Amino acid sequence: MPKQAHQADLQAIAVAANIAAIEAGREPSYRFKPELVCIVDTLDAGMLVFRNERFNFVGPKLKIFHWLKRIFERHDLTTFR
Ligand SMILES: Cc1cc2nc3c(=O)[nH]c(=O)nc-3n(C[C@H](O)[C@H](O)[C@H](O)COP(=O)(O)OP(=O)(O)OC[C@H]3O[C@@H](n4cnc5c(N)ncnc54)[C@H](O)[C@@H]3O)c2cc1C
């Protein structure tokens, strides 16, 4: 399973929780969930891929996923802009 942005988010949450635990004098025991949620964009359409320890789903190529990916991209980049 490749590391994509959703996995990076889950890892970042685990890192933040572990730093908070250390600061509070506790053991850093928070683990991240291995999970891939990604839209593969082919510019005219897109495919949803979902993988975790229990499921492996690759959806059909649909136009809606290209537009959803563009909406997510704009939403995510707004934070940094
Ligand atoms: C070409 C490409 C396309 C991709 N497309 C997608 C996609 O469509 N959808 C998707 O979900 N994921 C995509 N990904 C994957 C996604 O970008 C990564 O999984 C995600 O960015 C990893 O996040 P991260 O925070 O772990 O690492 P990064 O985003 O790499 O962040 C690490 C940060 O640490 C900084 N850094 C490194 N060393 C040091 C140091 N010594 N001191 C201080 N700072 C340092 C770096 O400058 C960087 O800012 C793509 C990746 C690539 C390369």
CSV table of C-alpha atoms in Angstrom, one decimal, residues 11-81:
chain,number,residue,atom,x,y,z
A,11,GLN,CA,0.4,9.4,10.9
A,12,ALA,CA,0.5,13.1,11.8
A,13,ILE,CA,-2.4,12.6,14.3
A,14,ALA,CA,-0.5,9.8,15.9
A,15,VAL,CA,2.7,11.9,16.2
A,16,ALA,CA,0.8,14.8,17.7
A,17,ALA,CA,-0.9,12.5,20.2
A,18,ASN,CA,2.4,10.9,21.2
A,19,ILE,CA,4.1,14.2,21.6
A,20,ALA,CA,1.2,15.3,23.9
A,21,ALA,CA,1.5,12.0,25.8
A,22,ILE,CA,5.3,12.6,26.4
A,23,GLU,CA,4.6,16.2,27.5
A,24,ALA,CA,2.1,14.9,30.0
A,25,GLY,CA,4.6,12.3,31.3
A,26,ARG,CA,2.8,9.3,29.8
A,27,GLU,CA,4.1,6.6,27.4
A,28,PRO,CA,3.8,7.4,23.7
A,29,SER,CA,1.6,4.5,22.8
A,30,TYR,CA,-0.7,6.0,20.1
A,31,ARG,CA,-0.5,4.0,16.8
A,32,PHE,CA,-1.7,5.0,13.4
A,33,LYS,CA,-4.2,2.9,11.3
A,34,PRO,CA,-2.7,1.7,8.0
A,35,GLU,CA,-5.2,3.0,5.5
A,36,LEU,CA,-5.2,4.2,1.9
A,37,VAL,CA,-7.9,6.4,0.5
A,38,CYS,CA,-7.0,8.0,-2.8
A,39,ILE,CA,-8.6,9.2,-6.0
A,40,VAL,CA,-6.4,8.3,-9.0
A,41,ASP,CA,-7.1,11.3,-11.3
A,42,THR,CA,-6.9,10.7,-15.1
A,43,LEU,CA,-7.8,14.3,-15.8
A,44,ASP,CA,-11.0,13.4,-17.7
A,45,ALA,CA,-12.2,11.1,-14.8
A,46,GLY,CA,-11.0,9.4,-11.7
A,47,MET,CA,-11.0,6.2,-9.7
A,48,LEU,CA,-11.5,5.8,-5.9
A,49,VAL,CA,-9.0,3.4,-4.2
A,50,PHE,CA,-9.6,2.3,-0.6
A,51,ARG,CA,-7.4,-0.2,1.2
A,52,ASN,CA,-6.9,-1.1,4.8
A,53,GLU,CA,-6.2,-4.3,6.7
A,54,ARG,CA,-9.6,-5.7,5.9
A,55,PHE,CA,-10.8,-4.2,2.6
A,56,ASN,CA,-9.3,-3.7,-0.9
A,57,PHE,CA,-11.6,-1.7,-3.1
A,58,VAL,CA,-10.8,-0.1,-6.6
A,59,GLY,CA,-13.8,1.6,-8.0
A,60,PRO,CA,-14.8,2.3,-11.6
A,61,LYS,CA,-13.4,5.3,-13.6
A,62,LEU,CA,-16.0,8.0,-13.2
A,63,LYS,CA,-16.0,11.7,-14.1
A,64,ILE,CA,-17.4,12.8,-10.7
A,65,PHE,CA,-14.1,11.6,-9.0
A,66,HIS,CA,-12.0,14.0,-11.2
A,67,TRP,CA,-14.2,16.9,-9.9
A,68,LEU,CA,-14.1,15.6,-6.3
A,69,LYS,CA,-10.3,15.5,-6.4
A,70,ARG,CA,-10.2,19.1,-7.6
A,71,ILE,CA,-12.5,20.1,-4.8
A,72,PHE,CA,-10.4,18.3,-2.2
A,73,GLU,CA,-7.2,19.8,-3.6
A,74,ARG,CA,-8.6,23.4,-3.4
A,75,HIS,CA,-9.9,22.7,0.2
A,76,ASP,CA,-6.5,21.3,1.3
A,77,LEU,CA,-4.4,24.0,-0.3
A,78,THR,CA,-6.6,26.8,1.2
A,79,THR,CA,-5.1,26.0,4.6
A,80,PHE,CA,-1.6,26.7,3.3
A,81,ARG,CA,-2.4,29.7,1.1
